[in-house]
Amino acid sequence: LLFFACQQEDVFDVPTTLGTEENASLTTLLTQVDEGTKTMVSVSDLKGLAVSGEAIEIIADLVLKGYVVSSDATGNFYKEIYLQNDPSNPTGAMRILIDVTDSNNMFNPGREIYIDLKGLYVGEYRTGDGIVSIGALDAGENRLANIRENVAKKHMLRSATTADLTPLSVKFSEISDVHVGMMVEISDVNVISTQAGLPFVDPDDSYDTQRTLEACDGFSKSTFLLETSAFANFKQDLLPSGTGTIRGIVSKTYNGDSQS
């Protein structure tokens, strides 16, 4: 499943300089990594800590570095940020659950960030959906909850770097769980003929709408789901006809039974 986002014409540049406090906190964190009191961890190793159906507290002094690939500027993402481990050749990606709206004002696409993981949790937000994420603890349900804003400010530190993102070029048939959270690009794509000209979101849907994309894959065609939130500000734009290239973030359907 792909989450798609349109770029607004009135988007303002995000400042590259950091506040004094955030700058000092990042310097301290990176010094601790250099001195060996904290350890940089890979996405795959972090996901390896997860246990299905549980929220696991991170008790080790671990740090995750990543680059933001999602944006909530158009309303298609809500209180979540997707990171990948490299701006152009990613091998892993992770979702961060935060209790913050308009997060794009700080965590803009391409922004390099460091997450001090100790005290946070790794697991699933919707039990069984297969999307391993970082968050806080919902103790009553033994699953993840969104990290409160004040806590996120202490754990999620930006650098002044905003990298140029290069989507990973893939075919629909190549997409797997490894790609969840990554920005990908698929060429020669079209909306199936029965849905071309329809709005991105069905007016009768309260949360989101899934439309079907198809693309040539060798001598056949493969299909994939395009999901758009009912809160996206382009929800009533019409799906195009014809063939083109699409970029988006790979996610999973609500119950986790397939990518979208």
Short mmCIF file of C-alpha atoms in Angstrom, two decimals:
data_model
loop_
_atom_site.label_atom_id
_atom_site.label_comp_id
_atom_site.label_asym_id
_atom_site.label_seq_id
_atom_site.Cartn_x
_atom_site.Cartn_y
_atom_site.Cartn_z
CA LEU A 1 0.00 0.00 0.00
CA LEU A 2 1.28 3.45 -0.90
CA PHE A 3 0.57 6.61 1.03
CA PHE A 4 0.71 9.49 -1.45
CA ALA A 5 1.16 13.19 -0.65
CA CYS A 6 0.74 16.26 -2.84
CA GLN A 7 3.04 19.26 -2.41
CA GLN A 8 1.30 22.48 -1.46
CA GLU A 9 2.17 25.65 -3.35
CA ASP A 10 2.31 27.70 -0.14
CA VAL A 11 4.85 25.54 1.72
CA PHE A 12 7.47 27.66 3.48
CA ASP A 13 11.10 26.69 3.96
CA VAL A 14 11.92 25.01 7.25
CA PRO A 15 14.80 26.72 9.11
CA THR A 16 18.01 24.70 9.03
CA THR A 17 19.45 26.20 12.22
CA LEU A 18 18.70 24.60 15.57
CA GLY A 19 17.86 26.15 18.90
CA THR A 20 20.64 26.40 21.50
CA GLU A 21 19.13 23.73 23.75
CA GLU A 22 18.52 21.24 20.93
CA ASN A 23 21.98 21.85 19.50
CA ALA A 24 23.60 21.23 22.89
CA SER A 25 21.56 18.05 23.42
CA LEU A 26 22.58 16.67 20.02
CA THR A 27 26.24 17.49 20.64
CA THR A 28 26.07 15.63 23.97
CA LEU A 29 24.37 12.63 22.39
CA LEU A 30 26.90 12.35 19.56
CA THR A 31 29.77 12.70 22.05
CA GLN A 32 28.31 9.82 24.05
CA VAL A 33 28.20 7.72 20.88
CA ASP A 34 31.82 8.59 20.08
CA GLU A 35 32.88 7.73 23.64
CA GLY A 36 31.02 4.41 23.56
CA THR A 37 28.57 5.13 26.38
CA LYS A 38 25.75 4.97 23.82
CA THR A 39 25.63 2.69 20.77
CA MET A 40 24.29 3.42 17.29
CA VAL A 41 21.87 0.68 16.29
CA SER A 42 20.63 -0.37 12.85
CA VAL A 43 16.96 -0.51 11.91
CA SER A 44 17.11 -4.28 11.44
CA ASP A 45 18.70 -4.82 14.87
CA LEU A 46 16.12 -2.56 16.49
CA LYS A 47 13.27 -4.44 14.82
CA GLY A 48 14.87 -7.63 16.09
CA LEU A 49 13.99 -6.55 19.64
CA ALA A 50 10.26 -6.64 18.86
CA VAL A 51 8.03 -9.44 20.14
CA SER A 52 4.68 -9.97 18.42
CA GLY A 53 1.79 -8.83 20.59
CA GLU A 54 3.98 -7.03 23.13
CA ALA A 55 5.45 -3.57 23.72
CA ILE A 56 9.13 -4.00 24.61
CA GLU A 57 10.91 -1.31 26.60
CA ILE A 58 14.33 -0.32 25.28
CA ILE A 59 16.57 -0.42 28.35
CA ALA A 60 19.94 -0.25 26.60
CA ASP A 61 21.69 3.01 25.67
CA LEU A 62 20.89 2.80 21.96
CA VAL A 63 20.65 5.55 19.33
CA LEU A 64 18.92 5.38 15.94
CA LYS A 65 19.86 7.68 13.07
CA GLY A 66 17.48 8.21 10.18
CA TYR A 67 16.12 10.54 7.52
CA VAL A 68 12.49 11.66 7.49
CA VAL A 69 10.61 10.53 4.36
CA SER A 70 7.00 11.29 5.31
CA SER A 71 5.14 14.57 5.82
CA ASP A 72 1.82 15.44 7.43
CA ALA A 73 1.62 18.74 5.53
CA THR A 74 -1.31 17.58 3.39
CA GLY A 75 -3.08 15.52 6.06
CA ASN A 76 -2.33 12.08 4.65
CA PHE A 77 -0.20 11.15 7.68
CA TYR A 78 -1.32 11.72 11.26
CA LYS A 79 0.84 11.65 14.38
CA GLU A 80 3.46 9.42 12.79
CA ILE A 81 6.81 9.89 11.08
CA TYR A 82 8.57 7.45 8.80
CA LEU A 83 12.37 7.31 8.79
CA GLN A 84 14.72 5.40 6.53
CA ASN A 85 18.39 4.73 7.21
CA ASP A 86 19.73 6.38 4.06
CA PRO A 87 18.34 9.20 1.91
CA SER A 88 18.92 7.40 -1.41
CA ASN A 89 19.84 3.74 -0.86
CA PRO A 90 17.83 2.61 2.17
CA THR A 91 18.00 -0.89 3.57
CA GLY A 92 15.61 -0.29 6.46
CA ALA A 93 12.87 2.04 7.66
CA MET A 94 10.97 2.65 10.88
CA ARG A 95 7.75 4.35 11.96
CA ILE A 96 7.82 6.73 14.95
CA LEU A 97 4.54 7.40 16.77
CA ILE A 98 4.37 10.92 18.21
CA ASP A 99 1.51 12.88 19.75
CA VAL A 100 2.26 15.89 17.54
CA THR A 101 0.38 17.42 14.63
CA ASP A 102 2.00 19.60 11.96
CA SER A 103 5.21 17.70 12.67
CA ASN A 104 6.51 18.64 9.20
CA ASN A 105 7.38 22.05 10.62
CA MET A 106 10.22 20.39 12.53
CA PHE A 107 10.65 16.99 10.93
CA ASN A 108 10.60 17.97 7.27
CA PRO A 109 11.35 15.39 4.52
CA GLY A 110 15.06 14.69 4.30
CA ARG A 111 15.77 15.91 7.84
CA GLU A 112 18.49 13.91 9.56
CA ILE A 113 17.46 13.00 13.10
CA TYR A 114 18.86 10.99 15.98
CA ILE A 115 16.62 9.15 18.45
CA ASP A 116 17.84 8.41 21.98
CA LEU A 117 15.97 5.12 22.37
CA LYS A 118 16.43 4.32 26.04
CA GLY A 119 13.08 4.49 27.81
CA LEU A 120 11.03 4.27 24.60
CA TYR A 121 9.25 1.13 23.38
CA VAL A 122 9.34 -0.99 20.25
CA GLY A 123 6.36 -2.98 19.02
CA GLU A 124 3.09 -2.59 17.13
CA TYR A 125 0.43 0.10 17.43
CA ARG A 126 -2.30 -2.17 16.08
CA THR A 127 -1.51 -5.61 17.43
CA GLY A 128 -0.84 -8.01 14.58
CA ASP A 129 -0.44 -5.42 11.81
CA GLY A 130 3.24 -6.24 11.41
CA ILE A 131 4.47 -2.63 11.38
CA VAL A 132 7.25 -2.51 13.97
CA SER A 133 7.36 1.02 15.37
CA ILE A 134 8.88 3.14 18.12
CA GLY A 135 6.53 4.71 20.63
CA ALA A 136 5.48 5.03 24.25
CA LEU A 137 3.63 2.38 26.28
CA ASP A 138 -0.11 1.86 26.36
CA ALA A 139 0.07 -0.14 29.57
CA GLY A 140 -3.56 -1.21 29.55
CA GLU A 141 -3.26 -2.87 26.15
CA ASN A 142 0.44 -3.84 26.23
CA ARG A 143 0.94 -2.10 22.90
CA LEU A 144 2.43 1.15 21.64
CA ALA A 145 1.00 4.59 22.20
CA ASN A 146 2.11 7.93 20.77
CA ILE A 147 5.11 9.60 22.39
CA ARG A 148 4.02 12.79 24.13
CA GLU A 149 5.38 16.00 22.63
CA ASN A 150 7.53 16.97 25.61
CA VAL A 151 9.04 13.47 25.74
CA ALA A 152 9.63 13.47 21.97
CA LYS A 153 11.60 16.71 22.24
CA LYS A 154 14.01 15.01 24.64
CA HIS A 155 14.45 11.83 22.60
CA MET A 156 14.20 13.01 18.97
CA LEU A 157 17.01 15.39 18.06
CA ARG A 158 17.43 16.99 14.64
CA SER A 159 20.69 17.82 13.00
CA ALA A 160 20.99 20.87 10.74
CA THR A 161 21.19 18.54 7.73
CA THR A 162 18.33 18.12 5.31
CA ALA A 163 19.35 15.57 2.69
CA ASP A 164 18.03 15.29 -0.85
CA LEU A 165 15.80 12.22 -0.97
CA THR A 166 16.04 9.84 -3.92
CA PRO A 167 13.13 7.38 -4.03
CA LEU A 168 14.03 3.72 -4.32
CA SER A 169 13.05 2.50 -7.79
CA VAL A 170 11.06 -0.75 -7.53
CA LYS A 171 8.36 -2.77 -9.24
CA PHE A 172 5.09 -3.57 -7.50
CA SER A 173 5.99 -7.26 -7.53
CA GLU A 174 9.27 -6.52 -5.71
CA ILE A 175 7.73 -4.73 -2.73
CA SER A 176 7.87 -6.67 0.52
CA ASP A 177 7.77 -6.04 4.28
CA VAL A 178 11.37 -4.82 4.04
CA HIS A 179 10.13 -1.76 2.14
CA VAL A 180 7.52 -0.69 4.71
CA GLY A 181 8.29 2.91 5.64
CA MET A 182 10.53 3.57 2.64
CA MET A 183 9.97 6.14 -0.08
CA VAL A 184 9.69 4.26 -3.37
CA GLU A 185 9.09 5.15 -7.00
CA ILE A 186 7.27 3.01 -9.56
CA SER A 187 7.28 3.83 -13.27
CA ASP A 188 4.67 3.17 -15.98
CA VAL A 189 1.80 3.14 -13.50
CA ASN A 190 -1.87 3.78 -14.14
CA VAL A 191 -5.07 3.75 -12.13
CA ILE A 192 -7.30 0.88 -13.20
CA SER A 193 -9.82 2.02 -15.80
CA THR A 194 -12.88 1.59 -13.55
CA GLN A 195 -11.43 4.05 -11.01
CA ALA A 196 -9.74 6.68 -13.21
CA GLY A 197 -11.61 9.96 -12.78
CA LEU A 198 -12.90 9.09 -9.32
CA PRO A 199 -11.81 11.19 -6.33
CA PHE A 200 -8.84 9.94 -4.28
CA VAL A 201 -11.24 9.41 -1.36
CA ASP A 202 -14.76 8.07 -1.66
CA PRO A 203 -17.11 10.68 -0.08
CA ASP A 204 -18.80 7.89 1.88
CA ASP A 205 -15.55 6.76 3.54
CA SER A 206 -14.90 8.18 7.01
CA TYR A 207 -11.22 7.25 7.37
CA ASP A 208 -9.49 6.31 4.12
CA THR A 209 -10.03 4.93 0.65
CA GLN A 210 -8.02 2.33 -1.21
CA ARG A 211 -7.73 2.61 -4.98
CA THR A 212 -6.00 0.11 -7.25
CA LEU A 213 -2.92 0.88 -9.33
CA GLU A 214 -1.46 -1.37 -12.00
CA ALA A 215 1.84 -1.45 -13.87
CA CYS A 216 3.50 -3.60 -16.51
CA ASP A 217 5.78 -6.23 -15.02
CA GLY A 218 7.48 -8.28 -17.72
CA PHE A 219 4.78 -9.77 -19.96
CA SER A 220 2.03 -9.26 -17.39
CA LYS A 221 0.63 -6.60 -15.09
CA SER A 222 0.88 -6.36 -11.32
CA THR A 223 -1.44 -4.36 -9.05
CA PHE A 224 -0.98 -2.45 -5.82
CA LEU A 225 -3.16 -0.45 -3.44
CA LEU A 226 -3.04 3.32 -3.13
CA GLU A 227 -4.44 4.50 0.20
CA THR A 228 -5.50 8.08 0.90
CA SER A 229 -6.72 9.45 4.23
CA ALA A 230 -10.16 11.04 4.41
CA PHE A 231 -8.38 13.96 6.12
CA ALA A 232 -6.02 14.62 3.19
CA ASN A 233 -6.55 18.08 1.71
CA PHE A 234 -6.43 16.63 -1.81
CA LYS A 235 -9.02 13.94 -1.07
CA GLN A 236 -11.48 15.24 -3.66
CA ASP A 237 -8.89 15.63 -6.43
CA LEU A 238 -9.65 13.24 -9.27
CA LEU A 239 -7.48 10.24 -10.01
CA PRO A 240 -5.74 10.73 -13.36
CA SER A 241 -6.04 8.62 -16.46
CA GLY A 242 -3.01 7.64 -18.51
CA THR A 243 0.36 6.29 -17.41
CA GLY A 244 3.00 7.95 -15.26
CA THR A 245 5.36 7.63 -12.30
CA ILE A 246 4.26 7.59 -8.67
CA ARG A 247 6.22 8.16 -5.48
CA GLY A 248 4.96 7.19 -2.06
CA ILE A 249 5.63 5.58 1.30
CA VAL A 250 5.04 1.84 1.56
CA SER A 251 2.73 0.88 4.41
CA LYS A 252 0.38 -2.00 5.20
CA THR A 253 -3.36 -2.44 5.24
CA TYR A 254 -5.18 -1.94 8.55
CA ASN A 255 -4.94 -5.56 9.66
CA GLY A 256 -1.47 -6.00 8.18
CA ASP A 257 -2.37 -8.71 5.70
CA SER A 258 -0.74 -6.97 2.71
CA GLN A 259 1.38 -3.97 1.71
CA SER A 260 -0.25 -0.83 0.38
#
